[in-house]
Amino acid sequence: MVKLIHTLADHDDDVNCCAFSSALLATCSLDKTIRLYSLSDFSELPHSPLKFHTYAVHCCCFSPSGHILASCSTDGTTVLWNTENGQTLAVMEQPSGSPVRVCQFSPDSTCLVSGAADGTVVMWNAQSYKLYRCGSVKDGSLVACAFSPTGTLFVTGSSCGDLTLWDDKMRCLHSEKAHDLGITCCDFSSQPISDGEQTHFFRLASCGQDCQIKMWVVSFTHVSAGSTEDQPKQFIEDWSEDDVSAWLCAQGLEDLTGLFKMNNIDGRELLNLTKESLADDLKIESLGLRSKVLRKIEELRTKVKTLSSGVPDEFICPITRELMKEPVIASDGYSYEKEAMENWISKKKRTSPMTNLVLPSVVLIPNRTLKMAINRWLETHQK
């Protein structure tokens, strides 16, 4: 049975979106406002409507706790609101300035994703309100977004019908044409399906203007398949055997993955390997291969020392995660180790390691102020 219990008619124009928290209902409209209602009696809260946006508000969503509300607008901003008093917590501007069509919190509230009319998608740190990573789809406006229940994946849907799957580091995992006339909505089921090992399966539904609803199964294995230079998964001492296998593959040592797994080499064991243990315990006969493995392990040990020595984060290169020797400023405004950034530009085709946006220029400017600060820090801490 369906029964109408209340009608709200406070907006002055089309209502684009509504969202529930445990205690509130939020609505947003072409009239540039967001309104908040109590679920107990549907009365509008004293601090409603929320006003900041200068153009139509397309989407609104609550954080899982319900304490924060996000709204996004044609004005190119995503705004975070305190639901208890209506105060503005942050105004986050889409880097491209394009109208923002959709926004969504991760299940743990640590990040927020916003998707825009030009196809750009931004992941924001929901605690610091700073941009974390940025990507884009090939065609169309982003009109739909949803996180998997674990927060390790999210999906975006475009007005051109493309469904794109991303991981929590903003790496594009899969993209395909899902609906001929554009996607209108997408969502994950609330519970993942596990095969009892390391692979999780998520049910995903997408809806389109082609009158179809499509059901998908998304599999995701918790093994880092990319280079450890891009984004260290966790502290090396905490690596699992699978993390070690992924690291070996990234170093061109994939032939040793079986041997290391058979001997249960995890991150802690990896860092403790010596020339003798490689020869006597692991039976690696080739002197050249043993030397290569030891060199790579020594590089890891250096990283561990660097990360555990209290080095200020601004002194560490975002690419190598090591103390910078020749810092340079790139056109994205961030500082990097010169050699690492030059290699990045040559391999990644002019994209920013921090935002994934195309760099306006490949010119690298020496950051002499930062270099002097690093040298002063070294003089103080190496006495």
PDB file of N, CA and C in Angstrom, residues 71-161:
ATOM      1  N   SER A  71      26.265  20.123  -1.460  1.00  0.00           N
ATOM      2  CA  SER A  71      25.422  20.555  -2.579  1.00  0.00           C
ATOM      3  C   SER A  71      26.316  21.023  -3.711  1.00  0.00           C
ATOM      4  N   CYS A  72      25.858  20.832  -4.936  1.00  0.00           N
ATOM      5  CA  CYS A  72      26.662  21.265  -6.091  1.00  0.00           C
ATOM      6  C   CYS A  72      25.776  21.978  -7.094  1.00  0.00           C
ATOM      7  N   SER A  73      26.411  22.851  -7.888  1.00  0.00           N
ATOM      8  CA  SER A  73      25.624  23.811  -8.663  1.00  0.00           C
ATOM      9  C   SER A  73      26.246  24.144 -10.011  1.00  0.00           C
ATOM     10  N   THR A  74      25.422  24.762 -10.835  1.00  0.00           N
ATOM     11  CA  THR A  74      25.878  25.298 -12.119  1.00  0.00           C
ATOM     12  C   THR A  74      26.975  26.345 -11.931  1.00  0.00           C
ATOM     13  N   ASP A  75      27.058  26.933 -10.751  1.00  0.00           N
ATOM     14  CA  ASP A  75      28.084  27.956 -10.513  1.00  0.00           C
ATOM     15  C   ASP A  75      29.495  27.374 -10.391  1.00  0.00           C
ATOM     16  N   GLY A  76      29.637  26.049 -10.543  1.00  0.00           N
ATOM     17  CA  GLY A  76      30.957  25.425 -10.536  1.00  0.00           C
ATOM     18  C   GLY A  76      31.500  25.104  -9.161  1.00  0.00           C
ATOM     19  N   THR A  77      30.648  25.160  -8.138  1.00  0.00           N
ATOM     20  CA  THR A  77      31.114  24.893  -6.782  1.00  0.00           C
ATOM     21  C   THR A  77      30.374  23.705  -6.166  1.00  0.00           C
ATOM     22  N   THR A  78      31.056  23.075  -5.220  1.00  0.00           N
ATOM     23  CA  THR A  78      30.450  22.100  -4.324  1.00  0.00           C
ATOM     24  C   THR A  78      30.607  22.668  -2.920  1.00  0.00           C
ATOM     25  N   VAL A  79      29.499  22.793  -2.198  1.00  0.00           N
ATOM     26  CA  VAL A  79      29.497  23.437  -0.892  1.00  0.00           C
ATOM     27  C   VAL A  79      29.173  22.416   0.186  1.00  0.00           C
ATOM     28  N   LEU A  80      29.916  22.468   1.286  1.00  0.00           N
ATOM     29  CA  LEU A  80      29.642  21.632   2.448  1.00  0.00           C
ATOM     30  C   LEU A  80      28.980  22.488   3.524  1.00  0.00           C
ATOM     31  N   TRP A  81      27.896  21.952   4.093  1.00  0.00           N
ATOM     32  CA  TRP A  81      27.107  22.674   5.091  1.00  0.00           C
ATOM     33  C   TRP A  81      27.065  21.895   6.398  1.00  0.00           C
ATOM     34  N   ASN A  82      27.057  22.617   7.511  1.00  0.00           N
ATOM     35  CA  ASN A  82      26.787  22.031   8.815  1.00  0.00           C
ATOM     36  C   ASN A  82      25.268  21.929   8.951  1.00  0.00           C
ATOM     37  N   THR A  83      24.729  20.714   9.043  1.00  0.00           N
ATOM     38  CA  THR A  83      23.277  20.550   9.054  1.00  0.00           C
ATOM     39  C   THR A  83      22.638  21.018  10.356  1.00  0.00           C
ATOM     40  N   GLU A  84      23.439  21.157  11.414  1.00  0.00           N
ATOM     41  CA  GLU A  84      22.875  21.563  12.696  1.00  0.00           C
ATOM     42  C   GLU A  84      22.583  23.051  12.777  1.00  0.00           C
ATOM     43  N   ASN A  85      23.393  23.866  12.069  1.00  0.00           N
ATOM     44  CA  ASN A  85      23.175  25.313  12.143  1.00  0.00           C
ATOM     45  C   ASN A  85      23.126  26.002  10.780  1.00  0.00           C
ATOM     46  N   GLY A  86      23.343  25.235   9.709  1.00  0.00           N
ATOM     47  CA  GLY A  86      23.264  25.801   8.370  1.00  0.00           C
ATOM     48  C   GLY A  86      24.475  26.582   7.926  1.00  0.00           C
ATOM     49  N   GLN A  87      25.534  26.575   8.729  1.00  0.00           N
ATOM     50  CA  GLN A  87      26.728  27.339   8.373  1.00  0.00           C
ATOM     51  C   GLN A  87      27.504  26.649   7.247  1.00  0.00           C
ATOM     52  N   THR A  88      28.154  27.451   6.427  1.00  0.00           N
ATOM     53  CA  THR A  88      28.983  26.940   5.347  1.00  0.00           C
ATOM     54  C   THR A  88      30.322  26.472   5.914  1.00  0.00           C
ATOM     55  N   LEU A  89      30.663  25.219   5.649  1.00  0.00           N
ATOM     56  CA  LEU A  89      31.937  24.670   6.117  1.00  0.00           C
ATOM     57  C   LEU A  89      33.048  24.855   5.089  1.00  0.00           C
ATOM     58  N   ALA A  90      32.710  24.729   3.827  1.00  0.00           N
ATOM     59  CA  ALA A  90      33.721  24.831   2.768  1.00  0.00           C
ATOM     60  C   ALA A  90      33.047  25.082   1.434  1.00  0.00           C
ATOM     61  N   VAL A  91      33.746  25.796   0.580  1.00  0.00           N
ATOM     62  CA  VAL A  91      33.330  26.001  -0.803  1.00  0.00           C
ATOM     63  C   VAL A  91      34.450  25.471  -1.680  1.00  0.00           C
ATOM     64  N   MET A  92      34.170  24.415  -2.412  1.00  0.00           N
ATOM     65  CA  MET A  92      35.198  23.749  -3.217  1.00  0.00           C
ATOM     66  C   MET A  92      34.891  23.979  -4.693  1.00  0.00           C
ATOM     67  N   GLU A  93      35.798  24.660  -5.357  1.00  0.00           N
ATOM     68  CA  GLU A  93      35.583  25.048  -6.746  1.00  0.00           C
ATOM     69  C   GLU A  93      36.133  23.987  -7.697  1.00  0.00           C
ATOM     70  N   GLN A  94      35.309  23.562  -8.634  1.00  0.00           N
ATOM     71  CA  GLN A  94      35.755  22.618  -9.651  1.00  0.00           C
ATOM     72  C   GLN A  94      36.927  23.244 -10.405  1.00  0.00           C
ATOM     73  N   PRO A  95      38.062  22.539 -10.540  1.00  0.00           N
ATOM     74  CA  PRO A  95      39.242  23.150 -11.176  1.00  0.00           C
ATOM     75  C   PRO A  95      38.961  23.739 -12.550  1.00  0.00           C
ATOM     76  N   SER A  96      38.075  23.100 -13.299  1.00  0.00           N
ATOM     77  CA  SER A  96      37.782  23.580 -14.648  1.00  0.00           C
ATOM     78  C   SER A  96      36.755  24.709 -14.651  1.00  0.00           C
ATOM     79  N   GLY A  97      36.089  24.941 -13.507  1.00  0.00           N
ATOM     80  CA  GLY A  97      35.050  25.955 -13.439  1.00  0.00           C
ATOM     81  C   GLY A  97      33.738  25.522 -14.060  1.00  0.00           C
ATOM     82  N   SER A  98      33.653  24.273 -14.501  1.00  0.00           N
ATOM     83  CA  SER A  98      32.458  23.772 -15.173  1.00  0.00           C
ATOM     84  C   SER A  98      31.320  23.552 -14.178  1.00  0.00           C
ATOM     85  N   PRO A  99      30.062  23.654 -14.618  1.00  0.00           N
ATOM     86  CA  PRO A  99      28.922  23.350 -13.745  1.00  0.00           C
ATOM     87  C   PRO A  99      29.037  21.951 -13.143  1.00  0.00           C
ATOM     88  N   VAL A 100      28.793  21.848 -11.839  1.00  0.00           N
ATOM     89  CA  VAL A 100      28.895  20.556 -11.142  1.00  0.00           C
ATOM     90  C   VAL A 100      27.515  19.934 -11.083  1.00  0.00           C
ATOM     91  N   ARG A 101      27.392  18.712 -11.598  1.00  0.00           N
ATOM     92  CA  ARG A 101      26.092  18.060 -11.733  1.00  0.00           C
ATOM     93  C   ARG A 101      25.787  17.050 -10.635  1.00  0.00           C
ATOM     94  N   VAL A 102      26.822  16.484 -10.029  1.00  0.00           N
ATOM     95  CA  VAL A 102      26.587  15.396  -9.079  1.00  0.00           C
ATOM     96  C   VAL A 102      27.688  15.394  -8.028  1.00  0.00           C
ATOM     97  N   CYS A 103      27.331  14.984  -6.797  1.00  0.00           N
ATOM     98  CA  CYS A 103      28.320  14.849  -5.728  1.00  0.00           C
ATOM     99  C   CYS A 103      27.926  13.671  -4.847  1.00  0.00           C
ATOM    100  N   GLN A 104      28.929  13.056  -4.225  1.00  0.00           N
ATOM    101  CA  GLN A 104      28.654  11.868  -3.413  1.00  0.00           C
ATOM    102  C   GLN A 104      29.759  11.665  -2.391  1.00  0.00           C
ATOM    103  N   PHE A 105      29.380  11.388  -1.128  1.00  0.00           N
ATOM    104  CA  PHE A 105      30.335  11.076  -0.078  1.00  0.00           C
ATOM    105  C   PHE A 105      30.737   9.601  -0.152  1.00  0.00           C
ATOM    106  N   SER A 106      31.986   9.317   0.271  1.00  0.00           N
ATOM    107  CA  SER A 106      32.404   7.923   0.445  1.00  0.00           C
ATOM    108  C   SER A 106      31.746   7.380   1.707  1.00  0.00           C
ATOM    109  N   PRO A 107      31.632   6.056   1.845  1.00  0.00           N
ATOM    110  CA  PRO A 107      30.954   5.473   3.011  1.00  0.00           C
ATOM    111  C   PRO A 107      31.575   5.845   4.350  1.00  0.00           C
ATOM    112  N   ASP A 108      32.881   6.128   4.380  1.00  0.00           N
ATOM    113  CA  ASP A 108      33.525   6.484   5.649  1.00  0.00           C
ATOM    114  C   ASP A 108      33.661   7.998   5.834  1.00  0.00           C
ATOM    115  N   SER A 109      33.076   8.770   4.939  1.00  0.00           N
ATOM    116  CA  SER A 109      33.059  10.240   5.014  1.00  0.00           C
ATOM    117  C   SER A 109      34.429  10.885   4.828  1.00  0.00           C
ATOM    118  N   THR A 110      35.440  10.137   4.438  1.00  0.00           N
ATOM    119  CA  THR A 110      36.770  10.726   4.305  1.00  0.00           C
ATOM    120  C   THR A 110      36.927  11.528   3.020  1.00  0.00           C
ATOM    121  N   CYS A 111      36.115  11.218   2.013  1.00  0.00           N
ATOM    122  CA  CYS A 111      36.250  11.950   0.754  1.00  0.00           C
ATOM    123  C   CYS A 111      34.887  12.193   0.119  1.00  0.00           C
ATOM    124  N   LEU A 112      34.896  13.116  -0.820  1.00  0.00           N
ATOM    125  CA  LEU A 112      33.696  13.491  -1.557  1.00  0.00           C
ATOM    126  C   LEU A 112      34.069  13.572  -3.026  1.00  0.00           C
ATOM    127  N   VAL A 113      33.233  13.027  -3.879  1.00  0.00           N
ATOM    128  CA  VAL A 113      33.461  13.080  -5.321  1.00  0.00           C
ATOM    129  C   VAL A 113      32.461  14.048  -5.945  1.00  0.00           C
ATOM    130  N   SER A 114      32.957  14.898  -6.844  1.00  0.00           N
ATOM    131  CA  SER A 114      32.077  15.801  -7.593  1.00  0.00           C
ATOM    132  C   SER A 114      32.313  15.608  -9.083  1.00  0.00           C
ATOM    133  N   GLY A 115      31.237  15.562  -9.846  1.00  0.00           N
ATOM    134  CA  GLY A 115      31.322  15.373 -11.286  1.00  0.00           C
ATOM    135  C   GLY A 115      30.714  16.553 -12.018  1.00  0.00           C
ATOM    136  N   ALA A 116      31.341  16.968 -13.121  1.00  0.00           N
ATOM    137  CA  ALA A 116      30.947  18.212 -13.780  1.00  0.00           C
ATOM    138  C   ALA A 116      30.472  18.003 -15.211  1.00  0.00           C
ATOM    139  N   ALA A 117      29.935  19.087 -15.775  1.00  0.00           N
ATOM    140  CA  ALA A 117      29.361  19.049 -17.115  1.00  0.00           C
ATOM    141  C   ALA A 117      30.404  18.819 -18.197  1.00  0.00           C
ATOM    142  N   ASP A 118      31.674  19.161 -17.917  1.00  0.00           N
ATOM    143  CA  ASP A 118      32.720  18.958 -18.913  1.00  0.00           C
ATOM    144  C   ASP A 118      33.370  17.581 -18.801  1.00  0.00           C
ATOM    145  N   GLY A 119      32.836  16.724 -17.945  1.00  0.00           N
ATOM    146  CA  GLY A 119      33.373  15.371 -17.804  1.00  0.00           C
ATOM    147  C   GLY A 119      34.453  15.213 -16.760  1.00  0.00           C
ATOM    148  N   THR A 120      34.812  16.299 -16.059  1.00  0.00           N
ATOM    149  CA  THR A 120      35.835  16.175 -15.019  1.00  0.00           C
ATOM    150  C   THR A 120      35.218  15.623 -13.738  1.00  0.00           C
ATOM    151  N   VAL A 121      35.983  14.789 -13.068  1.00  0.00           N
ATOM    152  CA  VAL A 121      35.555  14.235 -11.784  1.00  0.00           C
ATOM    153  C   VAL A 121      36.664  14.506 -10.779  1.00  0.00           C
ATOM    154  N   VAL A 122      36.294  15.042  -9.618  1.00  0.00           N
ATOM    155  CA  VAL A 122      37.266  15.444  -8.601  1.00  0.00           C
ATOM    156  C   VAL A 122      36.989  14.684  -7.313  1.00  0.00           C
ATOM    157  N   MET A 123      38.054  14.180  -6.695  1.00  0.00           N
ATOM    158  CA  MET A 123      37.946  13.605  -5.369  1.00  0.00           C
ATOM    159  C   MET A 123      38.529  14.595  -4.371  1.00  0.00           C
ATOM    160  N   TRP A 124      37.706  14.983  -3.398  1.00  0.00           N
ATOM    161  CA  TRP A 124      38.105  15.954  -2.383  1.00  0.00           C
ATOM    162  C   TRP A 124      38.336  15.251  -1.049  1.00  0.00           C
ATOM    163  N   ASN A 125      39.311  15.734  -0.294  1.00  0.00           N
ATOM    164  CA  ASN A 125      39.477  15.291   1.084  1.00  0.00           C
ATOM    165  C   ASN A 125      38.405  15.984   1.912  1.00  0.00           C
ATOM    166  N   ALA A 126      37.476  15.216   2.476  1.00  0.00           N
ATOM    167  CA  ALA A 126      36.328  15.805   3.167  1.00  0.00           C
ATOM    168  C   ALA A 126      36.675  16.321   4.556  1.00  0.00           C
ATOM    169  N   GLN A 127      37.910  16.056   5.018  1.00  0.00           N
ATOM    170  CA  GLN A 127      38.334  16.605   6.311  1.00  0.00           C
ATOM    171  C   GLN A 127      39.084  17.926   6.140  1.00  0.00           C
ATOM    172  N   SER A 128      40.014  17.952   5.170  1.00  0.00           N
ATOM    173  CA  SER A 128      40.790  19.175   4.941  1.00  0.00           C
ATOM    174  C   SER A 128      40.157  20.082   3.896  1.00  0.00           C
ATOM    175  N   TYR A 129      39.146  19.551   3.156  1.00  0.00           N
ATOM    176  CA  TYR A 129      38.449  20.277   2.093  1.00  0.00           C
ATOM    177  C   TYR A 129      39.382  20.612   0.924  1.00  0.00           C
ATOM    178  N   LYS A 130      40.452  19.846   0.776  1.00  0.00           N
ATOM    179  CA  LYS A 130      41.397  20.090  -0.315  1.00  0.00           C
ATOM    180  C   LYS A 130      41.234  19.045  -1.416  1.00  0.00           C
ATOM    181  N   LEU A 131      41.589  19.453  -2.636  1.00  0.00           N
ATOM    182  CA  LEU A 131      41.528  18.543  -3.773  1.00  0.00           C
ATOM    183  C   LEU A 131      42.559  17.431  -3.590  1.00  0.00           C
ATOM    184  N   TYR A 132      42.120  16.183  -3.790  1.00  0.00           N
ATOM    185  CA  TYR A 132      43.032  15.047  -3.690  1.00  0.00           C
ATOM    186  C   TYR A 132      43.481  14.591  -5.076  1.00  0.00           C
ATOM    187  N   ARG A 133      42.575  14.225  -5.924  1.00  0.00           N
ATOM    188  CA  ARG A 133      42.897  13.808  -7.281  1.00  0.00           C
ATOM    189  C   ARG A 133      41.791  14.260  -8.231  1.00  0.00           C
ATOM    190  N   CYS A 134      42.111  14.311  -9.504  1.00  0.00           N
ATOM    191  CA  CYS A 134      41.143  14.725 -10.509  1.00  0.00           C
ATOM    192  C   CYS A 134      41.310  13.881 -11.761  1.00  0.00           C
ATOM    193  N   GLY A 135      40.233  13.545 -12.414  1.00  0.00           N
ATOM    194  CA  GLY A 135      40.274  12.793 -13.663  1.00  0.00           C
ATOM    195  C   GLY A 135      39.175  13.302 -14.583  1.00  0.00           C
ATOM    196  N   SER A 136      38.960  12.608 -15.684  1.00  0.00           N
ATOM    197  CA  SER A 136      37.903  13.028 -16.609  1.00  0.00           C
ATOM    198  C   SER A 136      37.481  11.859 -17.474  1.00  0.00           C
ATOM    199  N   VAL A 137      36.256  11.948 -18.001  1.00  0.00           N
ATOM    200  CA  VAL A 137      35.762  10.965 -18.957  1.00  0.00           C
ATOM    201  C   VAL A 137      35.850  11.566 -20.348  1.00  0.00           C
ATOM    202  N   LYS A 138      35.732  10.728 -21.353  1.00  0.00           N
ATOM    203  CA  LYS A 138      35.969  11.174 -22.726  1.00  0.00           C
ATOM    204  C   LYS A 138      34.890  12.129 -23.211  1.00  0.00           C
ATOM    205  N   ASP A 139      33.634  11.746 -23.003  1.00  0.00           N
ATOM    206  CA  ASP A 139      32.542  12.516 -23.578  1.00  0.00           C
ATOM    207  C   ASP A 139      31.412  12.704 -22.573  1.00  0.00           C
ATOM    208  N   GLY A 140      30.688  13.805 -22.725  1.00  0.00           N
ATOM    209  CA  GLY A 140      29.467  14.014 -21.986  1.00  0.00           C
ATOM    210  C   GLY A 140      29.634  14.581 -20.596  1.00  0.00           C
ATOM    211  N   SER A 141      28.515  15.007 -20.022  1.00  0.00           N
ATOM    212  CA  SER A 141      28.475  15.505 -18.652  1.00  0.00           C
ATOM    213  C   SER A 141      28.369  14.332 -17.692  1.00  0.00           C
ATOM    214  N   LEU A 142      28.972  14.488 -16.519  1.00  0.00           N
ATOM    215  CA  LEU A 142      28.800  13.480 -15.473  1.00  0.00           C
ATOM    216  C   LEU A 142      27.506  13.783 -14.734  1.00  0.00           C
ATOM    217  N   VAL A 143      26.613  12.813 -14.706  1.00  0.00           N
ATOM    218  CA  VAL A 143      25.287  13.040 -14.134  1.00  0.00           C
ATOM    219  C   VAL A 143      24.953  12.059 -13.021  1.00  0.00           C
ATOM    220  N   ALA A 144      25.801  11.060 -12.793  1.00  0.00           N
ATOM    221  CA  ALA A 144      25.526  10.058 -11.765  1.00  0.00           C
ATOM    222  C   ALA A 144      26.829   9.591 -11.141  1.00  0.00           C
ATOM    223  N   CYS A 145      26.763   9.230  -9.858  1.00  0.00           N
ATOM    224  CA  CYS A 145      27.945   8.761  -9.145  1.00  0.00           C
ATOM    225  C   CYS A 145      27.505   7.906  -7.964  1.00  0.00           C
ATOM    226  N   ALA A 146      28.263   6.849  -7.666  1.00  0.00           N
ATOM    227  CA  ALA A 146      27.954   6.003  -6.510  1.00  0.00           C
ATOM    228  C   ALA A 146      29.217   5.302  -6.045  1.00  0.00           C
ATOM    229  N   PHE A 147      29.362   5.157  -4.722  1.00  0.00           N
ATOM    230  CA  PHE A 147      30.468   4.428  -4.124  1.00  0.00           C
ATOM    231  C   PHE A 147      30.059   2.988  -3.836  1.00  0.00           C
ATOM    232  N   SER A 148      31.029   2.086  -3.929  1.00  0.00           N
ATOM    233  CA  SER A 148      30.797   0.727  -3.451  1.00  0.00           C
ATOM    234  C   SER A 148      30.670   0.764  -1.935  1.00  0.00           C
ATOM    235  N   PRO A 149      30.040  -0.235  -1.312  1.00  0.00           N
ATOM    236  CA  PRO A 149      29.827  -0.186   0.141  1.00  0.00           C
ATOM    237  C   PRO A 149      31.109  -0.149   0.952  1.00  0.00           C
ATOM    238  N   THR A 150      32.218  -0.638   0.405  1.00  0.00           N
ATOM    239  CA  THR A 150      33.486  -0.597   1.134  1.00  0.00           C
ATOM    240  C   THR A 150      34.251   0.692   0.887  1.00  0.00           C
ATOM    241  N   GLY A 151      33.843   1.479  -0.115  1.00  0.00           N
ATOM    242  CA  GLY A 151      34.526   2.722  -0.431  1.00  0.00           C
ATOM    243  C   GLY A 151      35.775   2.557  -1.266  1.00  0.00           C
ATOM    244  N   THR A 152      36.098   1.329  -1.669  1.00  0.00           N
ATOM    245  CA  THR A 152      37.300   1.092  -2.463  1.00  0.00           C
ATOM    246  C   THR A 152      37.096   1.387  -3.938  1.00  0.00           C
ATOM    247  N   LEU A 153      35.839   1.492  -4.357  1.00  0.00           N
ATOM    248  CA  LEU A 153      35.512   1.764  -5.756  1.00  0.00           C
ATOM    249  C   LEU A 153      34.401   2.798  -5.820  1.00  0.00           C
ATOM    250  N   PHE A 154      34.365   3.538  -6.923  1.00  0.00           N
ATOM    251  CA  PHE A 154      33.173   4.323  -7.216  1.00  0.00           C
ATOM    252  C   PHE A 154      32.955   4.345  -8.717  1.00  0.00           C
ATOM    253  N   VAL A 155      31.735   4.621  -9.107  1.00  0.00           N
ATOM    254  CA  VAL A 155      31.373   4.588 -10.514  1.00  0.00           C
ATOM    255  C   VAL A 155      30.742   5.917 -10.888  1.00  0.00           C
ATOM    256  N   THR A 156      31.003   6.373 -12.112  1.00  0.00           N
ATOM    257  CA  THR A 156      30.360   7.578 -12.627  1.00  0.00           C
ATOM    258  C   THR A 156      29.625   7.237 -13.913  1.00  0.00           C
ATOM    259  N   GLY A 157      28.540   7.963 -14.150  1.00  0.00           N
ATOM    260  CA  GLY A 157      27.774   7.785 -15.375  1.00  0.00           C
ATOM    261  C   GLY A 157      27.648   9.107 -16.101  1.00  0.00           C
ATOM    262  N   SER A 158      27.708   9.071 -17.425  1.00  0.00           N
ATOM    263  CA  SER A 158      27.698  10.308 -18.212  1.00  0.00           C
ATOM    264  C   SER A 158      26.456  10.417 -19.082  1.00  0.00           C
ATOM    265  N   SER A 159      26.215  11.641 -19.550  1.00  0.00           N
ATOM    266  CA  SER A 159      25.068  11.898 -20.419  1.00  0.00           C
ATOM    267  C   SER A 159      25.227  11.245 -21.781  1.00  0.00           C
ATOM    268  N   CYS A 160      26.444  10.804 -22.101  1.00  0.00           N
ATOM    269  CA  CYS A 160      26.673  10.078 -23.356  1.00  0.00           C
ATOM    270  C   CYS A 160      26.510   8.570 -23.188  1.00  0.00           C
ATOM    271  N   GLY A 161      26.247   8.131 -21.960  1.00  0.00           N
ATOM    272  CA  GLY A 161      25.998   6.711 -21.738  1.00  0.00           C
ATOM    273  C   GLY A 161      27.177   5.909 -21.253  1.00  0.00           C
TER     274      GLY A 161
END
